[in-house]
Amino acid sequence: MSQLITTPRLVEAGTSNTSHIGKPTSRVEGPAKVTGTAKYSAEFNVPDMLYGYVVTSPITKGRITKINTEPVLALAGVVQIFSHENVPSLAWFDRSYKDDVAPGGSPFRPLHDNEIKFNMQPVALVVAETFEVARYAASVLEIEYAEDKFDTNIDLKRDEGHEPGSGKTGFMPPPPPRGNPNDALKNATHRIEGEYIHGAQHHNPMEMFATTVEYHPDGKITAYDKTQGVYNVQQYITKIFGLSKDQARVVNHYMGGGFGSGLRPQYQVFLAVLAALELKQSVRVSLTRQQMFSFGHRPHTLQYLKMGTNPDGTLAALHHHALHETSRFEEYTENVVNWSGMLYQCENVKLGYQVAELDVYTPLDMRAPGAATGSFGLEVAMDEMAYAAGIDPLDFRIRNYAEQDQNMKKPFSSKKLRECYHEGATRFGWDKRTPEPRSMREGNQLIGWGMAGGVWDASMQKAAAKATFTADGKLLVQSAAGENGTGTYTIMTQIAAETLGLPIEAVTFELGDTNMPEAPVQGGSWTAASVGSAVKNVCTDIGEKLLKLAQKMEGSPLKGASIDDVHFADGQIRLSANPSEAVVVRDILAASGEEKLEAETSAMPNLIKQQPYSMHSHNAVFAEVRVDEDLGTVHVTRVVNAVAAGRILNTKTARSQVLGSVVWGISMALMEETVMDHTFGRYMNHNYAEYHIPVNADIHDIDVIFVEEEDDKVNPLGVKGIGEVGMLGVAAAITNAVYHATGKRVRELPIYMDKLL
Amino acid sequence: MNSFTYTSATAVDAAVREKSTNSKAAFVAGGTNLLDLMKENVERPTRLIGLNKLSDLATIENNPEGGLRLGALATNADTAWHPEVEKRYPLLSQTILAGASPQLRNMATNGGNLMQRTRCYYFYDLATPCNKREPGSGCSALNGFNRIHAILGASEHCIATYPSDMAVALAALEATVRVSGPQGERTIAFADFHRLPGDHPEIDNTLETGELITALDLPAQGFEKNFTYLKLRDRTSYAFAVVSVAVGLELEGNVIKEARIALGGVAHKPWRVVAVEETLRGATATEDNFREAATALLRDAQGYGSNNFKIELAKRAVVRALKQATEMNQPLDANAFLNSNP
């Protein structure tokens, strides 16, 4: 122990410069990203690396009858070809292949046998000394197939849907009917019904899936993998390949977008690990853009809604049924219809949810899974209902405002949707809208205003974090969380810095490594709540240790104070009752002689506190479109999105996230669809040229409002997460605006010009 | 992608000689389409003859006919922003700028633009039959997903469309294609350059073996007063035309002295019907006359399912384009921007 005693310095009380939460702090990893030092999975270069190139099936169903590997193996630079013919014996049971986010059923096992279950199924991995050789070799590898008949068209399976027998994490079967939905509909004053459809959509993050497996001399591996959950990938590969956790480290520091596509381990990580272990050499496998269409997608979904109103414009009955595709081997589920039972007050509700098996790959959670789909159907139907009842669409929603969650029969922990409606409508100028379709125009342009909204879960999962505070006054916080571009690095840095009263620059947050404490997969909008709470807890633990040491300092003004009696600000521990009584944090370790303080802890949802409540975020979206009267082209010229999602940790990164959501909503409304040719069972527009997402010229004014919402039940931070909620209702608001502009009710996305001619 | 060798040509005749003696050789300039096709294994040349050092072909200058000669190796960007093109052929400038992206236009050349191949999904995907890629294998688009496919001039063997924007304006302007071949130089009228699929959809144009495009000649008439390029697409930029229309009008008061109408995105080549343009000569520029012309232009159109809508869309686009071209010298109203960018 050092004998150095530092006299506590007197400081002036006043506002803190280390209050960071809620501030528009710029991305802490921004410089690394724009200078290229941020490394993505395919950018880790290790010595003696081999390159794998995936060969995919051109057929949809059947069997591989022959693989002619010999001439390809003879090519210079080709090292090995992996296929079902030479894959070593791996784990036997389905449970070994199930990841944290797997739905029910038997997960797809790459190269397991000669059976083809879906088009573009990976059937071989060609490994070579260079990527170019591997790619060329893959292009000349001859594989013969025997084809079977297949079904890929959900339209032909309308009668074969069934309720899913199992679910995946987060899936809630719809509640049983309430009230008397059939009679109530029959007796309603006004009624509407309609079918609402969107096709398959693929996530298409900019960064392609890739894994670089570094093979260490002791036989251990490090997998730099594109994933939203390093622990999920670690348990997947360790179970399949019979490795212990210390033999397989999984790392992901940065993602060029995920949107849900990285929730489950993708087949490239399996193939890269397989090749590295078999060849005892480092291997990288990168997918091509075309191959990005060979796995999960937002399922092609058919929704049927019926609604009726009472004479006073309240909802008399609501029926919402959804049917979507799943694969033959897994039963993918998402919550499509449940939202309809909770967004509006209605005593007579019937919700139905079915899936049908097709010869496709298993669908996969894609931003706001289920809710993006359900809010499209529900909110377009609500617009139709409002028109049928002769009520303004906004007024109609306010008349049917749900004060409690009727699905759960619980009050909301907080719900500021009314404020979203009000603030959004005011900003948009909704009161200037003339309700008649085709009543607003300029020249050839029909102008339409539409609105919609949505609801998403405020969830929290168990997460852990570790903190190390060193004598130089720096704080390092680590958790194996994900950062797919949303701002995780930044908000965790803010939380840690504020908890210990430090400047942003004194804090480093690291993530995405199985050598760090465990965090859940980054999804469900729960990272801010879950990892944020763990970071806050672990920093509070460090704070307690600092306080104890500070109290040992000679003349310490903090003697006898408990952690609740002090606060951390401006690099000091201050007595809350008299902030001028303080100790400088940097002096504490010096005084104690300790080189560093460490803490590791976790955070869990407080189930007892949460149990009485339904916890959700909400939003209201207002959109303006201009439709060319003759040509049917649609431009979304204005969007206002008002979001109530609890406390906003960083107004800058949060706004960016909602801007992205709105852009995606515009994309869903006007452009996105993966089109399958059912003759081949193959997605035909499997590239960026033909799978359209907006370009800058498609995006005009987007206004994001965060409505103030305090919530002390969801978690100690009061955050609800914003990853999904911003996207809800955007496609519906645009669809409704198109109706207002043109008088044409489109019920199938995307709204290409064809549909408005 | 196949292995290939690359040589950089230093003279046109040597390049032509090399290409005509090697059936697996291909010319490459900007490479904005060829490299894609090679990566997809749709094209597998074993020898690439680079043209970019033939700087004589990169010029833009007056031609003896009072028009402009656009070098085959001038980039699309340099052409679109060339002061003489902007002044005398604003239709061409506008049309080029409606295509691709700035990055692609900086690489793509005028000659290469004419050599673009179709964007049919099936042509690009080796897992599906395609007569254009593999003659005799069948046309998958005919009964498949054919929203972007042809409604005019198609055959039972191929319903692909030709994707260029620039070529639609060149068709309207009646450009001439200058080529060098083993037999020397010759010129090809623009209307004769691209061909319809017929029984040989694998052949896109009328170039003979070894022939190289050296320049495009524009005639003196540039329709610089009344023109428009109307491009309808699924997003505002970086998308191929679902339907496009290039219009050039010569007006005397409200009377049409000369009209050119070329359609893109509807056929295996830019679509023009001279007889329809002739009916407009001497007619007044009214919406009724435009509609009549549009109906006549699309009289033989045939849809294949997903693309049926294109017939009506093309008619409306023709009417709109003719109106826009007529009205362009009238005072602009506040909506001019949106109106010209549907």
mmCIF file with all atom_site columns, C-alpha atoms in Angstrom, chain A residues 187-292:
data_model
loop_
_atom_site.group_PDB
_atom_site.id
_atom_site.type_symbol
_atom_site.label_atom_id
_atom_site.label_alt_id
_atom_site.label_comp_id
_atom_site.label_asym_id
_atom_site.label_entity_id
_atom_site.label_seq_id
_atom_site.pdbx_PDB_ins_code
_atom_site.Cartn_x
_atom_site.Cartn_y
_atom_site.Cartn_z
_atom_site.occupancy
_atom_site.B_iso_or_equiv
_atom_site.pdbx_formal_charge
_atom_site.auth_seq_id
_atom_site.auth_comp_id
_atom_site.auth_asym_id
_atom_site.auth_atom_id
_atom_site.pdbx_PDB_model_num
ATOM 1   C CA . ASN A 1 187 ? -74.388 -6.180  -36.156 1.00 0.00 ? 187 ASN A CA 1
ATOM 2   C CA . ALA A 1 188 ? -71.864 -3.436  -36.824 1.00 0.00 ? 188 ALA A CA 1
ATOM 3   C CA . THR A 1 189 ? -73.012 -0.157  -38.357 1.00 0.00 ? 189 THR A CA 1
ATOM 4   C CA . HIS A 1 190 ? -70.173 -0.068  -40.852 1.00 0.00 ? 190 HIS A CA 1
ATOM 5   C CA . ARG A 1 191 ? -67.987 -2.967  -41.958 1.00 0.00 ? 191 ARG A CA 1
ATOM 6   C CA . ILE A 1 192 ? -64.883 -3.456  -44.022 1.00 0.00 ? 192 ILE A CA 1
ATOM 7   C CA . GLU A 1 193 ? -62.814 -6.465  -44.944 1.00 0.00 ? 193 GLU A CA 1
ATOM 8   C CA . GLY A 1 194 ? -59.818 -7.077  -47.088 1.00 0.00 ? 194 GLY A CA 1
ATOM 9   C CA . GLU A 1 195 ? -56.736 -9.110  -47.801 1.00 0.00 ? 195 GLU A CA 1
ATOM 10  C CA . TYR A 1 196 ? -53.355 -7.482  -47.283 1.00 0.00 ? 196 TYR A CA 1
ATOM 11  C CA . ILE A 1 197 ? -50.268 -8.986  -48.842 1.00 0.00 ? 197 ILE A CA 1
ATOM 12  C CA . HIS A 1 198 ? -46.581 -8.490  -49.070 1.00 0.00 ? 198 HIS A CA 1
ATOM 13  C CA . GLY A 1 199 ? -44.060 -10.803 -50.688 1.00 0.00 ? 199 GLY A CA 1
ATOM 14  C CA . ALA A 1 200 ? -40.775 -12.085 -49.338 1.00 0.00 ? 200 ALA A CA 1
ATOM 15  C CA . GLN A 1 201 ? -38.173 -9.486  -48.410 1.00 0.00 ? 201 GLN A CA 1
ATOM 16  C CA . HIS A 1 202 ? -34.494 -10.052 -47.771 1.00 0.00 ? 202 HIS A CA 1
ATOM 17  C CA . HIS A 1 203 ? -32.483 -8.134  -45.170 1.00 0.00 ? 203 HIS A CA 1
ATOM 18  C CA . ASN A 1 204 ? -29.714 -7.141  -47.543 1.00 0.00 ? 204 ASN A CA 1
ATOM 19  C CA . PRO A 1 205 ? -27.292 -5.490  -45.154 1.00 0.00 ? 205 PRO A CA 1
ATOM 20  C CA . MET A 1 206 ? -24.502 -3.765  -47.037 1.00 0.00 ? 206 MET A CA 1
ATOM 21  C CA . GLU A 1 207 ? -21.873 -6.101  -45.578 1.00 0.00 ? 207 GLU A CA 1
ATOM 22  C CA . MET A 1 208 ? -22.076 -9.637  -46.887 1.00 0.00 ? 208 MET A CA 1
ATOM 23  C CA . PHE A 1 209 ? -21.918 -12.528 -44.462 1.00 0.00 ? 209 PHE A CA 1
ATOM 24  C CA . ALA A 1 210 ? -18.388 -13.704 -43.927 1.00 0.00 ? 210 ALA A CA 1
ATOM 25  C CA . THR A 1 211 ? -16.328 -15.634 -41.419 1.00 0.00 ? 211 THR A CA 1
ATOM 26  C CA . THR A 1 212 ? -12.586 -15.631 -41.002 1.00 0.00 ? 212 THR A CA 1
ATOM 27  C CA . VAL A 1 213 ? -11.505 -18.580 -38.872 1.00 0.00 ? 213 VAL A CA 1
ATOM 28  C CA . GLU A 1 214 ? -8.037  -18.239 -37.456 1.00 0.00 ? 214 GLU A CA 1
ATOM 29  C CA . TYR A 1 215 ? -6.571  -21.646 -36.708 1.00 0.00 ? 215 TYR A CA 1
ATOM 30  C CA . HIS A 1 216 ? -4.122  -21.485 -33.833 1.00 0.00 ? 216 HIS A CA 1
ATOM 31  C CA . PRO A 1 217 ? -1.137  -23.850 -33.455 1.00 0.00 ? 217 PRO A CA 1
ATOM 32  C CA . ASP A 1 218 ? -2.735  -25.454 -30.376 1.00 0.00 ? 218 ASP A CA 1
ATOM 33  C CA . GLY A 1 219 ? -5.817  -26.380 -32.391 1.00 0.00 ? 219 GLY A CA 1
ATOM 34  C CA . LYS A 1 220 ? -7.979  -23.651 -30.952 1.00 0.00 ? 220 LYS A CA 1
ATOM 35  C CA . ILE A 1 221 ? -9.868  -21.361 -33.289 1.00 0.00 ? 221 ILE A CA 1
ATOM 36  C CA . THR A 1 222 ? -10.937 -17.747 -33.315 1.00 0.00 ? 222 THR A CA 1
ATOM 37  C CA . ALA A 1 223 ? -13.917 -17.098 -35.573 1.00 0.00 ? 223 ALA A CA 1
ATOM 38  C CA . TYR A 1 224 ? -14.311 -13.507 -36.761 1.00 0.00 ? 224 TYR A CA 1
ATOM 39  C CA . ASP A 1 225 ? -17.896 -13.873 -37.776 1.00 0.00 ? 225 ASP A CA 1
ATOM 40  C CA . LYS A 1 226 ? -20.613 -11.567 -39.001 1.00 0.00 ? 226 LYS A CA 1
ATOM 41  C CA . THR A 1 227 ? -23.215 -12.106 -36.302 1.00 0.00 ? 227 THR A CA 1
ATOM 42  C CA . GLN A 1 228 ? -25.550 -10.240 -33.990 1.00 0.00 ? 228 GLN A CA 1
ATOM 43  C CA . GLY A 1 229 ? -24.632 -12.630 -31.170 1.00 0.00 ? 229 GLY A CA 1
ATOM 44  C CA . VAL A 1 230 ? -21.143 -14.011 -30.617 1.00 0.00 ? 230 VAL A CA 1
ATOM 45  C CA . TYR A 1 231 ? -22.269 -16.293 -27.777 1.00 0.00 ? 231 TYR A CA 1
ATOM 46  C CA . ASN A 1 232 ? -25.017 -17.700 -29.951 1.00 0.00 ? 232 ASN A CA 1
ATOM 47  C CA . VAL A 1 233 ? -22.458 -18.602 -32.603 1.00 0.00 ? 233 VAL A CA 1
ATOM 48  C CA . GLN A 1 234 ? -20.039 -19.987 -30.047 1.00 0.00 ? 234 GLN A CA 1
ATOM 49  C CA . GLN A 1 235 ? -22.555 -22.398 -28.585 1.00 0.00 ? 235 GLN A CA 1
ATOM 50  C CA . TYR A 1 236 ? -23.615 -23.404 -32.109 1.00 0.00 ? 236 TYR A CA 1
ATOM 51  C CA . ILE A 1 237 ? -20.148 -24.304 -33.353 1.00 0.00 ? 237 ILE A CA 1
ATOM 52  C CA . THR A 1 238 ? -18.920 -25.829 -30.098 1.00 0.00 ? 238 THR A CA 1
ATOM 53  C CA . LYS A 1 239 ? -21.904 -28.186 -29.939 1.00 0.00 ? 239 LYS A CA 1
ATOM 54  C CA . ILE A 1 240 ? -21.689 -29.207 -33.572 1.00 0.00 ? 240 ILE A CA 1
ATOM 55  C CA . PHE A 1 241 ? -17.930 -29.648 -33.746 1.00 0.00 ? 241 PHE A CA 1
ATOM 56  C CA . GLY A 1 242 ? -17.451 -30.984 -30.229 1.00 0.00 ? 242 GLY A CA 1
ATOM 57  C CA . LEU A 1 243 ? -15.272 -28.149 -29.074 1.00 0.00 ? 243 LEU A CA 1
ATOM 58  C CA . SER A 1 244 ? -15.028 -26.739 -25.589 1.00 0.00 ? 244 SER A CA 1
ATOM 59  C CA . LYS A 1 245 ? -15.762 -23.059 -25.069 1.00 0.00 ? 245 LYS A CA 1
ATOM 60  C CA . ASP A 1 246 ? -12.103 -22.224 -24.585 1.00 0.00 ? 246 ASP A CA 1
ATOM 61  C CA . GLN A 1 247 ? -11.291 -23.832 -27.932 1.00 0.00 ? 247 GLN A CA 1
ATOM 62  C CA . ALA A 1 248 ? -13.566 -21.563 -29.917 1.00 0.00 ? 248 ALA A CA 1
ATOM 63  C CA . ARG A 1 249 ? -13.581 -17.822 -29.479 1.00 0.00 ? 249 ARG A CA 1
ATOM 64  C CA . VAL A 1 250 ? -16.044 -15.833 -31.529 1.00 0.00 ? 250 VAL A CA 1
ATOM 65  C CA . VAL A 1 251 ? -15.494 -12.163 -32.292 1.00 0.00 ? 251 VAL A CA 1
ATOM 66  C CA . ASN A 1 252 ? -17.576 -9.491  -33.968 1.00 0.00 ? 252 ASN A CA 1
ATOM 67  C CA . HIS A 1 253 ? -16.652 -5.879  -33.351 1.00 0.00 ? 253 HIS A CA 1
ATOM 68  C CA . TYR A 1 254 ? -18.509 -4.274  -36.209 1.00 0.00 ? 254 TYR A CA 1
ATOM 69  C CA . MET A 1 255 ? -21.302 -5.120  -38.600 1.00 0.00 ? 255 MET A CA 1
ATOM 70  C CA . GLY A 1 256 ? -22.219 -3.453  -41.832 1.00 0.00 ? 256 GLY A CA 1
ATOM 71  C CA . GLY A 1 257 ? -25.875 -3.845  -40.943 1.00 0.00 ? 257 GLY A CA 1
ATOM 72  C CA . GLY A 1 258 ? -27.752 -6.843  -39.639 1.00 0.00 ? 258 GLY A CA 1
ATOM 73  C CA . PHE A 1 259 ? -31.480 -6.107  -39.377 1.00 0.00 ? 259 PHE A CA 1
ATOM 74  C CA . GLY A 1 260 ? -32.010 -9.584  -37.969 1.00 0.00 ? 260 GLY A CA 1
ATOM 75  C CA . SER A 1 261 ? -30.083 -11.496 -40.622 1.00 0.00 ? 261 SER A CA 1
ATOM 76  C CA . GLY A 1 262 ? -27.274 -12.048 -38.127 1.00 0.00 ? 262 GLY A CA 1
ATOM 77  C CA . LEU A 1 263 ? -29.465 -13.331 -35.308 1.00 0.00 ? 263 LEU A CA 1
ATOM 78  C CA . ARG A 1 264 ? -28.912 -16.943 -36.287 1.00 0.00 ? 264 ARG A CA 1
ATOM 79  C CA . PRO A 1 265 ? -25.527 -18.419 -37.205 1.00 0.00 ? 265 PRO A CA 1
ATOM 80  C CA . GLN A 1 266 ? -25.446 -18.484 -40.993 1.00 0.00 ? 266 GLN A CA 1
ATOM 81  C CA . TYR A 1 267 ? -24.056 -21.363 -42.964 1.00 0.00 ? 267 TYR A CA 1
ATOM 82  C CA . GLN A 1 268 ? -20.776 -19.638 -43.825 1.00 0.00 ? 268 GLN A CA 1
ATOM 83  C CA . VAL A 1 269 ? -19.625 -19.904 -40.201 1.00 0.00 ? 269 VAL A CA 1
ATOM 84  C CA . PHE A 1 270 ? -20.343 -23.637 -40.198 1.00 0.00 ? 270 PHE A CA 1
ATOM 85  C CA . LEU A 1 271 ? -18.433 -24.070 -43.464 1.00 0.00 ? 271 LEU A CA 1
ATOM 86  C CA . ALA A 1 272 ? -15.479 -21.940 -42.419 1.00 0.00 ? 272 ALA A CA 1
ATOM 87  C CA . VAL A 1 273 ? -15.092 -23.738 -39.087 1.00 0.00 ? 273 VAL A CA 1
ATOM 88  C CA . LEU A 1 274 ? -15.482 -27.112 -40.766 1.00 0.00 ? 274 LEU A CA 1
ATOM 89  C CA . ALA A 1 275 ? -12.779 -26.338 -43.311 1.00 0.00 ? 275 ALA A CA 1
ATOM 90  C CA . ALA A 1 276 ? -10.401 -24.848 -40.742 1.00 0.00 ? 276 ALA A CA 1
ATOM 91  C CA . LEU A 1 277 ? -10.704 -27.823 -38.399 1.00 0.00 ? 277 LEU A CA 1
ATOM 92  C CA . GLU A 1 278 ? -10.370 -30.362 -41.183 1.00 0.00 ? 278 GLU A CA 1
ATOM 93  C CA . LEU A 1 279 ? -7.469  -28.655 -42.911 1.00 0.00 ? 279 LEU A CA 1
ATOM 94  C CA . LYS A 1 280 ? -5.910  -27.401 -39.683 1.00 0.00 ? 280 LYS A CA 1
ATOM 95  C CA . GLN A 1 281 ? -5.431  -24.044 -41.343 1.00 0.00 ? 281 GLN A CA 1
ATOM 96  C CA . SER A 1 282 ? -7.063  -20.633 -41.239 1.00 0.00 ? 282 SER A CA 1
ATOM 97  C CA . VAL A 1 283 ? -9.966  -20.228 -43.662 1.00 0.00 ? 283 VAL A CA 1
ATOM 98  C CA . ARG A 1 284 ? -12.205 -17.400 -44.773 1.00 0.00 ? 284 ARG A CA 1
ATOM 99  C CA . VAL A 1 285 ? -15.610 -17.910 -46.326 1.00 0.00 ? 285 VAL A CA 1
ATOM 100 C CA . SER A 1 286 ? -17.450 -14.886 -47.729 1.00 0.00 ? 286 SER A CA 1
ATOM 101 C CA . LEU A 1 287 ? -20.865 -15.042 -49.304 1.00 0.00 ? 287 LEU A CA 1
ATOM 102 C CA . THR A 1 288 ? -21.684 -13.211 -52.509 1.00 0.00 ? 288 THR A CA 1
ATOM 103 C CA . ARG A 1 289 ? -24.511 -10.717 -52.827 1.00 0.00 ? 289 ARG A CA 1
ATOM 104 C CA . GLN A 1 290 ? -26.503 -13.354 -54.693 1.00 0.00 ? 290 GLN A CA 1
ATOM 105 C CA . GLN A 1 291 ? -25.952 -15.818 -51.872 1.00 0.00 ? 291 GLN A CA 1
ATOM 106 C CA . MET A 1 292 ? -27.336 -13.237 -49.437 1.00 0.00 ? 292 MET A CA 1
#
